[in-house]
Amino acid sequence: MKNRGRIVAFLLLVVILASTVFSTTNPILKDVKLGLDLQGGFEVLYQVKPLKDDGQKITESMVADTARALTNRIDVLGVSEPSIQIESNNRIRVQLAGVEDQESARELLSTQANLSFRDADDNLMLDGNDLKEGKAKANFDENNNPVVTLEMKDPNKFGEVTSKIVEKKPDNMLVIWLDFAEGKSSFKEEAAKPDPAFISAPYVSKTINSSNVEISGNFSIEETKNLAGILNAGALPVELEEIYSTSVGAQFGEQALDKTVFAGIVGVSLIFIFMALYYRLPGIIAVVTLSVYIFLILLVFTLINGVLTLPGIAALMLGVGMAVDANIITYERIKEELRVGKSVKSSFTAGAKSSFTAILDANVTTLLAAIVLFVFGTSSVKGFATMLIISILVSFITAVWGSRLLLGLLVHSGILDHKVGWFGLSKKRVHSADEELETLDLSTKFDRFDFVHSRKRFYTISIVLLLVGAIMLGVFKLNLGIDFSGGTRVEVLAEHQLDEAKVTKQLEEIGHPTTDVVISGDQKNIAVARYKEDFSQEEVNKIKKALSGIYGAEPNVSTVSDTVGKELVKNAIKALAIAAFGIIIYVALRFEWRMGLSAIIGLLHDAFFMIAVFSILRLEVDITFIAAVLTIIGYSINDTIVTFDRIRENLNRSKHIDNENELADIVNKSLRQTLGRSVNTVLTVIFVVVALMALGAESIRPFSIALLIGLLAGTYSSIFISTQIWFDLKKKQIKKSGGLKVEKEKKQWGSDEPVV
């Protein structure tokens, strides 16, 4: 009866989980906020500067006041989820997703809003301080033309001003300016232009002793709303200089979302199929918990009000591949215990217990890399790191606890007794318990490989590859994107195949010539043009307007100042150094310093290999490349730690290591035992990465390529570099001390035995 109850509990849990996921997923998806790269919009980083060169210092309160003024202006636009963040060095980052009229929005934000009333000789008569706060309104005059109405604080003062203007006939104009530039602006010069810089210049024929003022001009209804909005928000107390900006057309965002989501579905489906076919019943349980895992990540992401970006979707899909790693480690351990003739129940208990420390150590090191990414990343990279952190934490709930709870219910019900085939294991590979074998004695598919005694061959291969990479890097250099080199990047999406020469000619005709034009995309319908100089707001507006007219869709334009580019390089190097330092300390504390040092050498090998390949293939290195490198650092150390954990376990079974041959035997056996797991885990992640690379958005293709290169390099270095370097370091210790006495570990971290 008790056994039947466990089966019923298993089925009820699966039904409850499935019904919860299917019934609530759509509402959760509707609440997910999309970043500007998925729905269009723009991001601007402003450097806050003094209004005048008079030694004025920018204070925290001034920056905060400016941010509040920007918030008030954004309210006029009606943007539902704006993001305004105050950053270090007196900077403000503004992100507006879903804004249709990006040009007007950027002008609205950067306008100083210093309203002034002047005579025809540019003498100041009144300014914004003479207006009643919050009284500016968009209205219509008697001819139904759009106007802006204001209220003066002192009608008598306005009367005096208008009296003086009347006396200046025939130049009896009260010129209304927004952001008049002393020494640069001039009414008489501007009046001769078809599109003058002042708002309006009405004639004053009589004294006006009223507090109501009407500003008329050649306004549209939208312009009067914007003008009233920025006047009510108040003048900015500082000058804002754009030092970084990126804008994404809505068409780009929609296409990127559709393609990347489809790629993610394909990649995750391949993982599900692989797990079910290879691990049978445990694999099907993993599919259930992975589905719950994806659901929980989206739920948590919406609860913390996160913004989903393209790299964020990639992190979610990558997280699925990494989450299944915990399942694979556990299932491989269970299969080993079954092979030595243990019962299903004892195999499950022993496999779950022995795999816990490897899973914990691997996830902690990946978490370290993700936290560093979050701290030093900007915008979409920070979103990627957030999703990665959530993925790692949630995977512990689903893969470590959830999968084992569900599998434990079936195991302890007795329904799986003597049914090793349900674990994807052939009965031919199962030994009798009478043989009293240990898992260390089991044969593997890789027994013919002697990893240790072939290590010099692999050292040579790596050294040759790294030297070639260094030479090629010295010749070709890195193809640095504007994130690091500064400049402007313009991306055009067309409905037809593009020709490089034709696009180059079109850019020249609209006044922005460049020789750096690259055609890409599955249908060769995307053109990317790069410029060494960073465009001003006016230049961005001009090129966007011109290209929109040619191609019928708004282009993506990103511009990065030289200052920001240098800072991003500095932060990237700092992030990599801190991540490596944190990992080496953790590994040294959890294992020993030799393992920590060996792991870091392997990581440096992987990182340099990625950089060299990017240089040879001339792929663009942008800020997401750093995200890929840090992700691979986390993943590679994950793989290395699983191997080191098995070496440590096998060492603990020996009381004394007399010579290097005994040590080599332990290292070889440990590698053979974990190689199947390494192949399976890298394969599941590759499913996702290849799907993203082949089917995902064009903008994350370099990111996906970097991940693929790093995954292959990371798996190689874990087996053939890091472990072998540790062997050489440990061999010296044995020679020096005449042997190695192995001290048993008294206690491992934690216990994950399921309560069933």
Short mmCIF file of C-alpha atoms in Angstrom, two decimals, residues 262-275 287 320 687-688:
data_model
loop_
_atom_site.label_atom_id
_atom_site.label_comp_id
_atom_site.label_asym_id
_atom_site.label_seq_id
_atom_site.Cartn_x
_atom_site.Cartn_y
_atom_site.Cartn_z
CA PHE A 262 12.24 29.72 -32.45
CA ALA A 263 15.95 28.85 -32.17
CA GLY A 264 15.54 28.40 -28.42
CA ILE A 265 12.56 26.07 -28.86
CA VAL A 266 14.53 23.94 -31.34
CA GLY A 267 17.59 23.77 -29.07
CA VAL A 268 15.64 22.89 -25.93
CA SER A 269 13.56 20.30 -27.81
CA LEU A 270 16.77 18.57 -28.92
CA ILE A 271 17.93 18.43 -25.29
CA PHE A 272 14.59 16.92 -24.23
CA ILE A 273 14.76 14.25 -26.96
CA PHE A 274 18.38 13.38 -26.11
CA MET A 275 17.67 13.03 -22.37
CA VAL A 287 12.35 16.76 -19.11
CA VAL A 320 18.74 24.79 -19.77
CA PHE A 687 22.36 21.73 -29.13
CA VAL A 688 21.24 25.15 -27.88
#
